[in-house]
Amino acid sequence: MTGPAEWTTSADLRRQVHRLWDRGVLLSGLATGETPFPRRLTLRRPDSKELRDRFDEVRTWVAALRSTPHVRITMREVRHRVSGTNSLPHEAWVDTGEDAAALIRKQPELAEFRRLVDGTRARRPLLLDWVAKRPLRALRLAGDWDRLLGLVDWLEDHPRPGVYLRQMDVPGVHSKFVEAHRGVLGELLDLALPPESIDAGAPTGAAGFARRYGFLEKPERIRFRVLDPALSPLPADPEDGGHGQDITLDAASFAALRSGVSRVFITENEINFLAFPPVKEAMVIFGAGYGLERLGRARWLGNLRLHYWGDIDTHGFAILDSLRARFGHAESFLMDRITMLAFEPLWGTEESPIDRYLPRLNEEERALYDDLRDNRLGRQVRLEQERIGFGRVEDALARL
């Protein structure tokens, strides 16, 4: 037997309309012009047995339902052999967007969205499709919408400007604003700008924003030390302990560097980078990580002995594999099984190991990588490079 709990209440009707709001249904029609109103709501009613057995409860339910504000309840006469003819709710309707917003107390939001739609229709009608597909997101951006459209206007007037974001002159827009909204700006600009103003080969979204729309990107920087005092590009400092200068160049300047070295080491640990001992005709580069693209412009690295020194874990081998995609001759340094086993008491745990095929590892490296990812040496074990004794580093360099 059903009962009042199963019959639709005023609260149920409000919940139905709230779900429509949460899905964007109540707002999207304002942008498309295709209104979802009047809209019929689901209405669960008492059956004939309940009308007979629970007549007083049904009468109370009818009165409460008909008093629901902003909902139109249509009635239908029902004849019953015991209770006679009664007028019962037949359908529940919300007739307008204003009624729907009032029912769930969203009138201010509806008014805000109407202003946003009207402004977009006047300035950028091409963006109405975006607003219709993402109405709640657009509503969250309502306070910034005029500034977002202002930036779209500026880029239409200044296609592929070749300046830094900081140099734009748009009222109320600064580089922090653009950085915070790069994702949505990218979606809007792709719709509003002509194809020739967009670099279609650049990534969409926040990551490729500058390149995609013709802004200058912050230069990538490469930090290095020349390990041979005879080749140092700067005068020797008698107080540096023979460690050589710590130099940082943008990637373009590094690519044009004429260093005179014949061997290059890449290490991920800053202290290892700073403490790396002198090596004839060599330099050390700090922190390539997964961002190896910045080294790719330095084609002269392809003519030198190149050694990568990373942690002995799955990510270390993945970075080595990525480096070899650009410099196939790169060698690993102190990333072998003998080194791994020699420092077993110092093993740590790799928090998020990877598990994919790395095609550019040699046979020995692949065997160790497979043992690590398959947990044959222990669960998610790793040896961080800074845990390797410095005497072993010096011995390995001497053997080179």
PDB file of C-alpha atoms in Angstrom, residues 268 288-292 308-323 335 349-356 358 361 365 368-370 372-373 380-385:
ATOM      1  CA  GLU A 268      67.832  15.611 -11.083  1.00  0.00           C
ATOM      2  CA  ALA A 288      65.590  18.098 -16.876  1.00  0.00           C
ATOM      3  CA  GLY A 289      62.822  15.884 -15.461  1.00  0.00           C
ATOM      4  CA  TYR A 290      59.971  15.277 -17.856  1.00  0.00           C
ATOM      5  CA  GLY A 291      60.434  18.759 -19.384  1.00  0.00           C
ATOM      6  CA  LEU A 292      63.118  17.661 -21.788  1.00  0.00           C
ATOM      7  CA  TYR A 308      71.624  10.902 -17.519  1.00  0.00           C
ATOM      8  CA  TRP A 309      71.704  10.399 -13.748  1.00  0.00           C
ATOM      9  CA  GLY A 310      68.270   9.944 -12.217  1.00  0.00           C
ATOM     10  CA  ASP A 311      66.739   8.041  -9.343  1.00  0.00           C
ATOM     11  CA  ILE A 312      66.668   4.277  -9.751  1.00  0.00           C
ATOM     12  CA  ASP A 313      62.911   3.918  -9.906  1.00  0.00           C
ATOM     13  CA  THR A 314      60.264   3.631 -12.601  1.00  0.00           C
ATOM     14  CA  HIS A 315      60.071   7.390 -13.176  1.00  0.00           C
ATOM     15  CA  GLY A 316      63.846   7.688 -13.454  1.00  0.00           C
ATOM     16  CA  PHE A 317      63.859   5.134 -16.258  1.00  0.00           C
ATOM     17  CA  ALA A 318      60.858   6.813 -17.905  1.00  0.00           C
ATOM     18  CA  ILE A 319      62.751  10.121 -18.029  1.00  0.00           C
ATOM     19  CA  LEU A 320      65.794   8.336 -19.476  1.00  0.00           C
ATOM     20  CA  ASP A 321      63.538   6.814 -22.120  1.00  0.00           C
ATOM     21  CA  SER A 322      62.116  10.259 -22.957  1.00  0.00           C
ATOM     22  CA  LEU A 323      65.597  11.759 -23.211  1.00  0.00           C
ATOM     23  CA  MET A 335      71.333   3.591 -12.736  1.00  0.00           C
ATOM     24  CA  THR A 349      59.332   3.813  -1.445  1.00  0.00           C
ATOM     25  CA  GLU A 350      58.140   5.163  -4.793  1.00  0.00           C
ATOM     26  CA  GLU A 351      54.713   6.676  -4.152  1.00  0.00           C
ATOM     27  CA  SER A 352      53.188   6.467  -7.654  1.00  0.00           C
ATOM     28  CA  PRO A 353      55.218   4.126  -9.880  1.00  0.00           C
ATOM     29  CA  ILE A 354      54.439   3.905 -13.572  1.00  0.00           C
ATOM     30  CA  ASP A 355      53.716   0.679 -15.398  1.00  0.00           C
ATOM     31  CA  ARG A 356      54.216   1.040 -19.128  1.00  0.00           C
ATOM     32  CA  LEU A 358      59.687   1.900 -22.289  1.00  0.00           C
ATOM     33  CA  LEU A 361      65.914   1.177 -22.566  1.00  0.00           C
ATOM     34  CA  GLU A 365      68.110  -1.207 -17.928  1.00  0.00           C
ATOM     35  CA  LEU A 368      65.982  -3.639 -13.754  1.00  0.00           C
ATOM     36  CA  TYR A 369      62.984  -1.497 -14.703  1.00  0.00           C
ATOM     37  CA  ASP A 370      60.799  -4.605 -15.049  1.00  0.00           C
ATOM     38  CA  LEU A 372      61.014  -2.496 -10.106  1.00  0.00           C
ATOM     39  CA  ARG A 373      57.574  -2.177 -11.680  1.00  0.00           C
ATOM     40  CA  GLN A 380      57.579  -0.070  -4.907  1.00  0.00           C
ATOM     41  CA  VAL A 381      61.246   0.242  -3.934  1.00  0.00           C
ATOM     42  CA  ARG A 382      63.484   3.008  -5.202  1.00  0.00           C
ATOM     43  CA  LEU A 383      66.980   4.351  -4.673  1.00  0.00           C
ATOM     44  CA  GLU A 384      67.190   8.123  -4.759  1.00  0.00           C
ATOM     45  CA  GLN A 385      70.352   9.399  -6.345  1.00  0.00           C
TER      46      GLN A 385
END
